[in-house]
XYZ file of C-alpha atoms in Angstrom:
518
model
C -158.664 28.244 23.431
C -158.191 27.972 19.651
C -159.127 24.723 17.994
C -157.313 25.006 14.733
C -155.612 22.045 12.993
C -152.252 22.925 14.045
C -150.587 21.016 17.041
C -148.025 22.840 18.918
C -144.418 21.305 18.157
C -141.010 22.420 19.653
C -138.345 20.423 17.787
C -139.706 19.521 14.268
C -142.051 21.209 11.719
C -144.893 19.334 10.050
C -144.821 18.410 6.427
C -148.138 19.618 4.978
C -149.221 17.927 1.924
C -152.663 18.968 1.505
C -154.598 21.686 3.560
C -156.539 19.032 5.516
C -153.698 16.550 6.127
C -150.800 17.082 8.473
C -147.866 14.632 9.198
C -146.516 14.866 12.562
C -143.239 13.739 14.470
C -143.559 10.425 16.472
C -142.256 12.444 19.447
C -145.347 14.443 19.708
C -147.826 11.819 19.638
C -148.670 8.953 22.291
C -146.099 6.073 22.508
C -149.178 3.794 21.749
C -149.993 5.439 18.450
C -148.382 2.849 16.242
C -150.311 0.042 18.075
C -153.634 1.738 18.252
C -153.997 3.758 14.981
C -154.726 2.964 11.302
C -157.410 0.665 10.012
C -158.056 -1.862 12.545
C -161.039 -4.061 13.391
C -163.115 -3.424 16.561
C -161.845 -5.205 19.741
C -163.746 -8.280 20.445
C -165.378 -7.768 23.999
C -164.507 -11.259 25.115
C -160.911 -10.750 24.045
C -160.609 -7.503 25.691
C -161.987 -8.986 29.007
C -159.304 -11.791 28.676
C -156.682 -9.467 28.116
C -157.818 -7.213 31.140
C -157.781 -10.364 33.417
C -154.275 -11.089 32.158
C -153.088 -7.565 32.985
C -154.919 -7.809 36.497
C -153.173 -11.204 37.035
C -149.578 -9.693 36.397
C -149.638 -6.183 37.798
C -152.368 -5.882 40.646
C -150.798 -8.283 43.009
C -147.498 -6.261 42.685
C -149.222 -2.916 43.241
C -150.971 -4.275 46.194
C -147.988 -5.696 47.706
C -146.094 -2.618 47.352
C -148.726 -0.224 48.605
C -149.068 -2.612 51.781
C -145.351 -2.167 52.094
C -144.937 1.520 51.612
C -147.668 2.139 54.036
C -146.659 -0.227 56.601
C -143.124 1.471 56.266
C -144.558 4.920 56.689
C -146.208 4.013 59.720
C -143.285 2.195 61.300
C -142.667 5.654 63.389
C -146.109 5.496 64.788
C -145.727 1.913 65.809
C -142.374 2.403 67.231
C -143.762 5.125 69.424
C -144.898 2.716 71.797
C -141.938 -0.025 71.283
C -139.424 2.505 72.761
C -138.186 4.590 69.897
C -138.804 7.843 71.771
C -136.931 6.827 75.001
C -134.169 5.150 73.011
C -133.417 8.236 70.923
C -134.470 10.796 73.596
C -137.004 12.395 71.443
C -139.022 15.313 72.643
C -142.662 15.679 71.477
C -141.748 18.355 69.087
C -138.674 16.305 67.714
C -141.137 13.267 67.301
C -143.566 15.565 65.439
C -140.734 16.777 63.202
C -139.911 13.061 62.124
C -143.471 12.990 60.867
C -143.315 16.229 58.974
C -139.920 15.855 57.386
C -141.109 12.742 55.545
C -143.700 14.770 53.910
C -141.480 17.789 53.363
C -139.119 15.527 51.593
C -141.990 14.013 49.675
C -143.202 17.558 48.654
C -139.619 18.756 47.632
C -139.009 15.727 45.421
C -142.529 15.304 44.020
C -142.326 17.209 40.946
C -138.666 15.843 40.174
C -140.179 12.391 40.810
C -142.895 12.921 38.396
C -140.588 14.210 35.686
C -138.394 11.054 36.185
C -141.490 8.829 35.737
C -142.478 10.527 32.470
C -138.632 10.432 31.300
C -137.574 6.934 32.452
C -139.406 3.465 32.326
C -141.925 3.684 35.215
C -141.481 0.233 36.563
C -137.717 0.472 36.724
C -137.794 3.926 38.267
C -140.083 2.785 41.076
C -137.826 -0.315 41.601
C -134.836 1.930 42.166
C -136.622 4.253 44.529
C -138.076 1.133 46.534
C -134.404 -0.233 46.882
C -133.024 3.027 48.248
C -136.119 3.301 50.465
C -135.516 -0.311 52.058
C -131.853 0.538 52.695
C -132.978 3.688 54.568
C -135.515 1.813 56.514
C -133.146 -0.786 57.734
C -130.826 2.207 58.690
C -133.320 3.463 61.284
C -132.179 0.596 63.455
C -128.807 2.183 63.655
C -129.857 5.543 64.700
C -129.184 6.795 68.077
C -130.650 10.442 68.215
C -132.915 12.858 66.384
C -130.431 13.778 63.876
C -130.028 10.232 62.407
C -133.633 9.609 62.303
C -134.337 12.973 60.694
C -131.964 11.903 57.866
C -133.441 8.550 57.117
C -137.110 9.794 57.407
C -135.998 12.517 54.628
C -134.812 9.594 52.331
C -137.913 7.676 52.857
C -140.203 10.838 51.786
C -137.935 11.346 48.755
C -138.396 7.888 47.567
C -142.148 7.449 48.422
C -142.849 10.388 46.052
C -142.458 7.971 43.164
C -144.907 5.539 44.366
C -148.552 6.694 44.248
C -147.695 8.894 41.261
C -146.392 6.017 39.473
C -149.399 3.881 40.421
C -151.632 6.554 39.117
C -149.739 6.685 35.712
C -149.615 2.924 35.364
C -153.551 2.730 36.164
C -154.374 5.200 33.409
C -152.245 3.270 30.871
C -153.712 -0.237 31.414
C -157.406 0.437 32.428
C -160.541 2.228 31.298
C -161.696 5.200 33.327
C -164.241 2.942 35.193
C -161.888 0.178 35.771
C -159.268 2.568 37.263
C -161.582 3.714 40.018
C -161.931 0.052 41.191
C -158.079 -0.546 40.809
C -156.986 2.390 42.665
C -159.424 1.321 45.370
C -157.883 -2.140 45.440
C -154.320 -0.951 45.893
C -155.146 1.759 48.190
C -157.117 -0.545 50.551
C -153.858 -2.240 51.218
C -153.234 0.687 53.614
C -155.697 -1.054 55.855
C -154.098 -4.528 55.259
C -150.822 -2.782 56.200
C -152.195 -1.616 59.608
C -153.416 -5.243 60.438
C -150.121 -6.743 59.467
C -148.056 -4.025 61.125
C -150.007 -4.473 64.147
C -149.173 -8.296 64.329
C -145.532 -7.583 63.503
C -145.480 -4.738 66.109
C -146.967 -7.091 68.674
C -144.381 -9.831 67.671
C -141.544 -7.345 67.835
C -142.818 -6.413 71.515
C -141.868 -9.856 72.537
C -138.477 -9.996 71.010
C -135.966 -9.874 73.846
C -132.377 -9.283 72.690
C -129.614 -7.572 74.407
C -128.796 -3.994 72.991
C -131.395 -4.577 70.262
C -134.662 -3.114 71.255
C -138.187 -4.120 69.689
C -138.467 -0.817 67.710
C -135.120 -1.635 65.996
C -136.464 -5.174 64.979
C -139.461 -3.782 63.691
C -137.474 -1.571 61.249
C -135.132 -4.553 60.037
C -138.200 -6.666 59.518
C -140.042 -4.180 57.492
C -136.633 -3.185 55.650
C -136.254 -6.786 54.444
C -139.670 -7.115 53.086
C -139.383 -3.955 51.252
C -135.913 -5.004 49.841
C -137.608 -8.385 48.460
C -140.334 -6.069 47.077
C -137.850 -3.886 45.101
C -136.331 -6.970 43.478
C -139.727 -8.440 42.391
C -140.580 -4.945 40.855
C -137.394 -4.869 38.906
C -137.869 -8.161 37.275
C -141.821 -8.545 36.949
C -143.449 -5.159 36.738
C -144.131 -3.742 33.435
C -143.243 -0.071 32.283
C -146.205 0.178 29.745
C -148.616 -1.791 27.739
C -146.453 -1.243 24.704
C -143.708 -3.495 26.113
C -145.416 -5.491 28.814
C -143.375 -8.796 28.948
C -146.364 -10.836 29.647
C -148.365 -9.641 26.446
C -147.859 -10.808 23.032
C -147.430 -7.991 20.393
C -151.152 -8.773 19.338
C -152.349 -8.830 22.961
C -150.526 -5.384 23.308
C -152.279 -3.903 20.551
C -155.583 -5.048 22.013
C -154.612 -3.709 25.264
C -154.036 -0.349 24.086
C -156.998 -0.218 21.616
C -159.544 -1.172 24.490
C -158.656 1.964 26.426
C -159.273 4.441 23.610
C -162.585 5.198 25.282
C -160.272 7.030 27.759
C -159.340 9.568 25.203
C -156.004 10.031 27.121
C -153.625 7.667 25.384
C -150.763 5.720 27.119
C -147.859 7.879 27.688
C -145.652 10.536 26.014
C -141.979 10.691 26.991
C -141.602 14.222 25.584
C -142.171 17.094 28.111
C -144.513 19.750 26.693
C -144.302 23.014 28.351
C -147.610 24.260 27.070
C -149.307 21.190 28.763
C -147.570 22.132 32.115
C -148.913 25.630 31.704
C -152.408 24.520 30.938
C -152.257 22.241 34.116
C -151.137 25.328 36.178
C -154.073 27.543 34.971
C -156.767 24.760 35.053
C -159.119 25.439 38.118
C -159.909 21.780 38.674
C -156.143 21.118 39.243
C -156.168 23.548 42.201
C -159.385 22.452 43.492
C -158.129 18.626 43.634
C -154.909 20.120 45.273
C -156.769 21.962 48.011
C -159.058 18.737 48.657
C -155.846 16.794 49.012
C -154.266 19.244 51.466
C -157.333 19.488 53.847
C -158.187 15.623 53.453
C -154.838 14.855 54.511
C -154.624 17.299 57.876
C -156.388 14.394 59.581
C -153.707 11.829 58.331
C -151.483 12.979 61.104
C -153.285 10.325 62.964
C -151.038 7.908 61.200
C -148.201 8.714 63.609
C -150.417 9.865 66.547
C -153.157 7.041 66.549
C -151.213 4.646 68.821
C -150.555 7.546 71.355
C -154.200 8.715 71.196
C -155.506 5.151 71.837
C -153.021 4.648 74.569
C -154.137 7.926 76.032
C -157.638 6.516 76.278
C -156.372 4.284 78.885
C -155.262 1.039 76.932
C -152.301 -0.948 77.701
C -149.286 -1.090 75.102
C -150.362 -4.636 74.116
C -153.997 -3.643 73.806
C -153.184 -0.573 71.847
C -151.016 -2.502 69.347
C -153.750 -5.043 68.662
C -156.538 -2.491 68.463
C -154.578 -0.885 65.783
C -155.592 -3.824 63.521
C -159.264 -2.734 63.758
C -158.465 0.477 61.922
C -157.041 -1.364 59.057
C -160.332 -3.485 58.779
C -162.557 -0.329 58.878
C -160.356 1.022 55.969
C -160.584 -2.100 53.967
C -164.098 -2.368 54.238
C -165.178 1.281 53.521
C -162.686 1.716 50.638
C -163.717 -1.517 49.076
C -167.390 -0.637 49.335
C -167.116 2.930 48.351
C -165.213 2.078 44.978
C -167.685 -0.758 44.299
C -170.701 1.909 44.503
C -168.659 4.550 42.439
C -167.962 2.151 39.803
C -171.438 0.611 39.661
C -173.533 3.941 39.922
C -172.637 6.143 36.928
C -171.319 9.729 37.689
C -171.402 9.194 41.407
C -167.700 9.728 42.511
C -168.402 13.095 44.273
C -171.694 11.891 45.969
C -169.948 8.636 47.281
C -166.792 10.469 48.455
C -169.089 13.086 50.432
C -171.141 10.379 51.894
C -168.262 8.567 53.277
C -166.984 11.612 54.944
C -170.230 12.180 57.089
C -169.175 9.377 59.543
C -165.791 11.083 60.005
C -167.617 14.148 61.370
C -169.672 12.230 63.684
C -166.554 10.536 65.018
C -164.955 13.894 65.638
C -168.099 14.850 67.579
C -168.017 11.502 69.690
C -164.345 12.109 70.629
C -164.832 15.693 71.616
C -167.923 15.264 73.511
C -168.153 11.876 75.037
C -167.139 11.343 78.781
C -163.389 10.666 79.071
C -164.165 7.528 81.088
C -166.182 5.997 78.199
C -163.259 4.290 76.634
C -165.271 2.148 74.388
C -167.271 4.943 72.972
C -163.946 7.157 72.327
C -162.442 4.116 70.602
C -165.510 3.737 68.504
C -165.310 7.406 67.424
C -161.572 6.908 66.667
C -162.372 4.100 64.317
C -165.249 5.986 62.809
C -162.786 8.656 61.599
C -161.156 6.383 59.183
C -164.280 5.806 57.075
C -163.508 8.983 55.056
C -160.367 7.593 53.361
C -162.683 6.552 50.628
C -162.928 10.148 49.428
C -159.338 10.456 48.940
C -159.110 7.084 46.880
C -161.799 8.230 44.697
C -160.213 11.721 44.200
C -156.931 10.139 43.173
C -158.563 8.076 40.481
C -160.908 11.037 39.615
C -158.245 13.477 38.670
C -156.632 10.826 36.557
C -159.905 10.343 34.825
C -160.584 14.033 34.049
C -157.005 14.942 32.882
C -155.704 14.250 29.440
C -152.336 14.897 27.893
C -149.315 12.928 29.367
C -147.386 16.033 30.585
C -150.419 17.693 31.877
C -151.495 14.536 33.830
C -147.995 14.417 35.223
C -148.130 18.038 36.313
C -151.514 17.597 37.844
C -150.585 14.380 39.779
C -147.453 16.347 41.200
C -149.565 19.093 42.090
C -152.270 17.038 43.962
C -149.666 14.912 45.672
C -147.620 17.886 46.786
C -150.811 19.298 48.221
C -151.178 15.927 49.976
C -147.711 16.523 51.312
C -148.415 20.074 52.726
C -151.514 18.622 54.610
C -149.543 15.860 56.142
C -146.529 17.875 56.968
C -148.318 20.714 58.760
C -150.720 18.627 60.630
C -148.357 16.898 63.032
C -147.741 20.239 64.919
C -151.542 20.259 66.031
C -150.615 17.553 68.390
C -149.072 19.531 71.078
C -148.532 18.158 74.778
C -150.697 20.990 76.189
C -153.690 19.679 74.492
C -153.613 16.188 76.059
C -155.486 14.071 76.840
C -158.643 15.205 75.122
C -156.837 17.023 72.190
C -159.755 19.124 71.489
C -158.023 21.616 69.133
C -156.637 19.112 66.752
C -159.976 17.118 66.584
C -161.886 20.358 65.882
C -159.398 21.123 63.161
C -159.811 17.571 61.597
C -163.594 17.978 61.603
C -163.537 21.347 59.871
C -161.268 19.786 57.301
C -163.613 17.019 56.612
C -166.667 19.427 56.360
C -164.634 21.621 53.804
C -163.758 18.609 51.698
C -167.186 17.643 51.227
C -167.989 21.018 49.624
C -164.938 20.803 47.458
C -165.976 17.493 46.059
C -169.567 18.707 45.020
C -168.178 21.930 43.683
C -165.667 19.937 41.391
C -168.597 17.760 40.337
C -170.613 20.970 39.524
C -167.985 22.623 37.466
C -167.252 19.531 35.412
C -170.902 18.836 34.772
C -171.316 22.390 33.564
C -168.291 22.054 31.085
C -169.841 18.717 29.765
C -173.063 20.577 28.905
C -171.222 23.446 27.197
C -169.198 20.956 25.091
C -172.481 18.904 24.055
C -173.877 22.369 22.787
C -170.680 23.074 20.722
C -170.607 21.938 17.023
C -168.507 18.778 16.202
C -164.805 19.656 16.038
C -162.912 18.179 13.373
C -159.377 19.961 14.121
C -157.616 16.638 14.618
C -159.331 14.385 12.256
C -156.492 14.213 9.535
C -153.175 13.772 11.322
C -150.586 10.948 9.947
C -147.245 9.518 10.859
C -145.032 7.802 8.362
C -143.770 4.299 9.255
C -141.637 1.771 7.597
C -143.113 -1.827 7.030
C -141.409 -4.416 4.922
C -139.116 -1.895 3.311
C -141.986 0.277 2.221
C -142.840 3.481 3.857
C -146.595 3.841 4.592
C -148.589 6.719 5.790
C -150.814 5.827 8.749
C -153.674 8.046 10.367
C -153.435 8.679 13.969
C -156.488 8.277 15.870
C -157.313 11.457 17.817
C -157.058 9.471 21.216
C -153.444 9.063 20.531
C -152.432 12.461 19.744
C -151.593 13.420 23.294
C -154.315 16.037 23.374
C -155.372 17.710 26.622
C -158.620 17.366 28.059
C -159.207 21.099 26.978
C -157.604 20.776 23.366
C -159.848 17.611 22.665
C -163.370 18.839 22.648
C -164.680 15.254 22.385
C -163.492 14.565 25.885
C -166.104 14.314 28.496
C -165.595 14.355 32.172
C -166.422 11.655 34.292
C -168.403 12.643 37.353
């Protein structure tokens, strides 16, 4: 790639005053450029820590609550499987599998449009709108009498959920440094485990609700739908769109919040879609390696809707199965928390930690395939063990944001990875055929192979990024973007302000000072 001092632009021309000085349109640079550029003092570490804690206090609880809600809502189908939904709506095994698949097919179809909307519109408000529609669709499950009705509402759920993980990845990169992002992504993702625990108790409670013409699975949908509706209201009023306009920060604090993440070399956001960045994302090898990892790592995620059926097949009653599902949540919480803590404390260890946490998954697959069918406790232990590797996907979500710069490129890369996530989730339910029951050897073997390949992909990504870092270390210093300016008016006087390279919305390939975290 050429590293000249010219930056691509589609709608305006530069005004060149000197050979080494370029003025650019504010549409081309990061939205935070005016906060983080010009002559400014270094950020005081104690003040930066205070601002980070303030950000944590205002956005992490909301992110955790929403991720808990979205996972609980997504798993209502699995929970409803033993609460009577299959019998009430006369679902065949194939139709039940299709309800799991259509959610992810819809997610897939709408993922790129959702990412474009997240770039074009205020992030917090766009997510709030999607959560509201999703809440209505969830409550509507209770009115469904057949496969067709459930098919439609599951499609709407998938369409709306496409905004959540992508939105959270963008928000995390806006507010936090790269090392902080790994921890924060882990914090909100481990709420999936919390959701399994709370959902287990809600399902247990729903099982005891006895009302005429309104079954336990319908109550489960109404209860979770109301919780989701309340969450959408909280997001609309309290969740910020960006550090540049966060309601809980003063103008001075916003400037500090932006300047403290300059180390990321990724800026905050840019509302202008850049075709050249999209093309770069599509031709970047690491984009597709992360996508392949996401697809294969989520083949086992079909257990989300099959877990209750599988555990019930081990010989446990419906009540026992519902309560035992809480243990899966505990396993996920503990493993994600310890995994992200390790990755954040040990430099350049993301791939190694992710690979390490997938080894127990493979062991669990062996246990389920080869233990005697009478060994219910051993089979259940194997089932729980297969939840440990979720840590690898959490680290990959944070990692792709850490190693991708340029807002349009980041949005495109996120969309591709999450689309691959959908493909893995959409295809995998069809592994679970009635003819494979009760041992389900074929699905478990496919799951084991998927985990093994995922370990190799993580290590390959690390090798490629480390090699690129070494190449950049050997290159001469690149001064292509050292003298770029914007004009702004202050107190009636037009002044020219130098834009820091970090806020030029450069991609990780354009910016040769960018180093990939490992």
